């Protein structure tokens, strides 16, 4: 369309042509820029359309009616923008097509948009825009619809398209007006491609974020509806009428058209003073207002948001008509190129920000007075982040940031993890990490340590954002870094500040911290600082520790008791981050334990160490260790409170237990030695149960003889109980009694009383100790010393009634009276001199009286009166004394009989011996190189033959009608032990005084060559405990217990079956030639 008048000059025509070319060229340039501008600026199309709609609000109606309603409708392929504002004027419609501004220079007409110039931005959606609505002139209104096509890329092509649109507009303009019952809406429609659909979606999302405050400061916009045909969503956004919430604070409710949210108390708390409007998003819960963070929304507004101020670090929406925004309306400049010169834009904006600062403090105080929660969000006050540098940083810091922070610092705004509320200058904040997971991990770790200084979990990220903005102006040491946390752990308080849950431990916490340091490549902190816990619970540097293999817990405890630094060296097993830490040297540790054990010296102050030793004694591997188990049982029996139960450990295969066993045995030996005597030992460890104590000692001694090291202990420590009750070590002069022939108690008494060699029980091992490794002696060790007393040249004098050996003579005499054969073996000197010493022991006068009594040849009970003997009173008194020495009257008479019998027997033995010897010599004359000896030790004769053991012969004599032959215990045992070369010869006499000639002996002697077998079971019975019986008879052999000495009686039925002398000679020849 050409709108020309015929009266224009050539200049006017030329200028008109240039203007049109210029407008077309400007459109092409704007379209070209749309290709390269940022996405953020492309999304401004939304605000350009809203600005145009706002400028179409009725201006001459009442306040309630001076509003418009805006709708965005999105489908897969189209975006439609509509509003119910006033109709287009021809000027406004042409401005959209031509890209010319309808805004007055000083905004006096109230228009906020530029109508045509800003409209070009909407072509980011499509180069074609379909505009429809009402067009108004002085005659009225009519409906129109045009397509604004910006697809031509040449100046000429675009000009042609513009002329076409102008013609269409003119045709609508000249049509007849129409009256509408319901006027149609003004619409802008854009066909969408996939890329522009995404842009449309993003732009509408940005719109939703910035709508609340936009609606608050633009009351002419009644509502904004956003319809998404793809999802069926239809949301109507509006802001409620403002009402006072607190003095100086108003609330405006925001609705989005959802019935479900219609009752929600969500909206804005705000205040407007001094041309500054400040607002914060809030929600009301249980009659308490909670401030919400603004998020990624524009913070600064003039009439509409200044897109680009989303990262301004202020927690408010701030609007002022006094702001002078930069183009393209993405910030507010306070920066000057020269601080000393006036700069209208910068100076006015600075003044507006100072007003904001003061109003922000006032607004904060009013909110604080109203007990609004989460006020801490309002402390955000960092320098703006801008794509274009608009802010004078130094000026902003000194005039805005610092005054605000000085105000906020002392207010109790931070709720700690402990639930307390403290001021910022008393708080600490975790260092911020860009990675969200890393950031949350560090907080979760550090908050356990700074429980009363860190913000709670719901607010720490907001606080991080706030404090990390220009941190220095908040004050020193307000940020806690991993390095500072590790430093604090190395302070004297160490881990004490940790606040852990029931299922948490300090080690788990440290492991989490160490793992975190590995994650952020700060593991070196553990090498320079004490960070890794050892098993004592102390923190150490990483290189000071070793990884637990793992060691058996018991052996670690044992190591501690033995003063081994094992727990100090071992990393706590709860630490799983072990990179760079060497494995603990188990073998060296075991060697060190054994070395320490080997150096232990038993003492009362070493009780703890020996408890550890006995714990080792209780530990076993899966392999068999019978000797160790036996010692463990013994040790536990003695020390039940010190020795535990047997425990099998599968992880102790490398440990050598020998040192522990040796040390424990050494300790036990020390305990026994410390007891000194058996009675104390028995009372201390066995509750006076002597049998148990002796049994235990027997087992101990058996252990001590197990090897050379142990045997050394029995030679160093007094652990052998002696018969005097004391303990002695094994040394020269310590002996046990012959188990086959226990010592007569009388021998020990006589030895102690008469030999001047001390107490016999002091060197004799207690009879209850049966170990055969202990050296033993026969009773001759006592009897020889006793018997040797009777070798002295003056022995006859010593046995006289007043002599020192007189009591000894009577003691021995009484003993030998019942054990003649054994007596002759043990006391040969005494036995030989006994008959002669009788007279000396009783004295000559008493001896005569005794013999006189004996010659009465009457039983003692028949001797009623000794007066018949014509004894004086003195003689009677001596006789009484002799009777007392002999053990009674019967014993005295027996002694007299023995003196007489001894003389007869001596003569008889000589005759029998000579006869037997002559008989042997004559009978064996044809046997060469024989010899006959008479040693008299368990037998009478030894018959020797070259290259053979001697044959033993015991000769017994009995009187007819006295059938039993008595053999001593010694003779019986000798017959049993030498049964293959032992014979019993019995010679029966018709009368006691029958003369024994060689012929009589050869004719009457009986030889029992099987006597050893006959008496074997009976003698064994004696040796093995038949002492409880006074008499035991089996077959033709009887054993008898008289005065605790055994005799073996062989009946005539046994010996009478013996062979004759001649048969015996034949038997001997066969025996020696076998």
PDB file of N, CA and C in Angstrom, residues 71-75 78-82 225-229:
ATOM      1  N   UNK A  71      -3.346 -15.324  27.275  1.00  0.00           N
ATOM      2  CA  UNK A  71      -3.341 -16.776  27.115  1.00  0.00           C
ATOM      3  C   UNK A  71      -2.217 -17.194  26.175  1.00  0.00           C
ATOM      4  N   UNK A  72      -1.462 -18.258  26.629  1.00  0.00           N
ATOM      5  CA  UNK A  72      -0.500 -18.946  25.750  1.00  0.00           C
ATOM      6  C   UNK A  72      -1.057 -20.339  25.505  1.00  0.00           C
ATOM      7  N   UNK A  73      -1.164 -20.709  24.222  1.00  0.00           N
ATOM      8  CA  UNK A  73      -1.677 -22.030  23.879  1.00  0.00           C
ATOM      9  C   UNK A  73      -0.642 -22.729  23.008  1.00  0.00           C
ATOM     10  N   UNK A  74      -0.147 -23.880  23.506  1.00  0.00           N
ATOM     11  CA  UNK A  74       0.911 -24.597  22.810  1.00  0.00           C
ATOM     12  C   UNK A  74       0.406 -25.947  22.348  1.00  0.00           C
ATOM     13  N   UNK A  75       0.705 -26.248  21.089  1.00  0.00           N
ATOM     14  CA  UNK A  75       0.454 -27.586  20.547  1.00  0.00           C
ATOM     15  C   UNK A  75       1.753 -28.076  19.932  1.00  0.00           C
ATOM     16  N   UNK A  78       2.181 -25.538  16.872  1.00  0.00           N
ATOM     17  CA  UNK A  78       1.746 -24.132  16.847  1.00  0.00           C
ATOM     18  C   UNK A  78       1.788 -23.540  18.243  1.00  0.00           C
ATOM     19  N   UNK A  79       2.118 -22.247  18.253  1.00  0.00           N
ATOM     20  CA  UNK A  79       2.055 -21.446  19.479  1.00  0.00           C
ATOM     21  C   UNK A  79       1.127 -20.286  19.197  1.00  0.00           C
ATOM     22  N   UNK A  80       0.131 -20.122  20.057  1.00  0.00           N
ATOM     23  CA  UNK A  80      -0.824 -19.010  19.907  1.00  0.00           C
ATOM     24  C   UNK A  80      -0.777 -18.182  21.178  1.00  0.00           C
ATOM     25  N   UNK A  81      -0.612 -16.878  20.961  1.00  0.00           N
ATOM     26  CA  UNK A  81      -0.659 -15.912  22.066  1.00  0.00           C
ATOM     27  C   UNK A  81      -1.898 -15.061  21.875  1.00  0.00           C
ATOM     28  N   UNK A  82      -2.698 -14.884  22.945  1.00  0.00           N
ATOM     29  CA  UNK A  82      -3.948 -14.104  22.813  1.00  0.00           C
ATOM     30  C   UNK A  82      -4.149 -13.251  24.049  1.00  0.00           C
ATOM     31  N   UNK A 225      -2.876 -17.363  31.308  1.00  0.00           N
ATOM     32  CA  UNK A 225      -3.277 -18.756  31.147  1.00  0.00           C
ATOM     33  C   UNK A 225      -2.293 -19.439  30.217  1.00  0.00           C
ATOM     34  N   UNK A 226      -1.843 -20.621  30.624  1.00  0.00           N
ATOM     35  CA  UNK A 226      -0.928 -21.415  29.791  1.00  0.00           C
ATOM     36  C   UNK A 226      -1.586 -22.757  29.540  1.00  0.00           C
ATOM     37  N   UNK A 227      -1.845 -23.007  28.263  1.00  0.00           N
ATOM     38  CA  UNK A 227      -2.520 -24.241  27.856  1.00  0.00           C
ATOM     39  C   UNK A 227      -1.541 -25.075  27.045  1.00  0.00           C
ATOM     40  N   UNK A 228      -1.430 -26.358  27.424  1.00  0.00           N
ATOM     41  CA  UNK A 228      -0.600 -27.291  26.651  1.00  0.00           C
ATOM     42  C   UNK A 228      -1.529 -28.357  26.095  1.00  0.00           C
ATOM     43  N   UNK A 229      -1.836 -28.239  24.797  1.00  0.00           N
ATOM     44  CA  UNK A 229      -2.773 -29.186  24.180  1.00  0.00           C
ATOM     45  C   UNK A 229      -2.218 -30.610  24.193  1.00  0.00           C
TER      46      UNK A 229
END
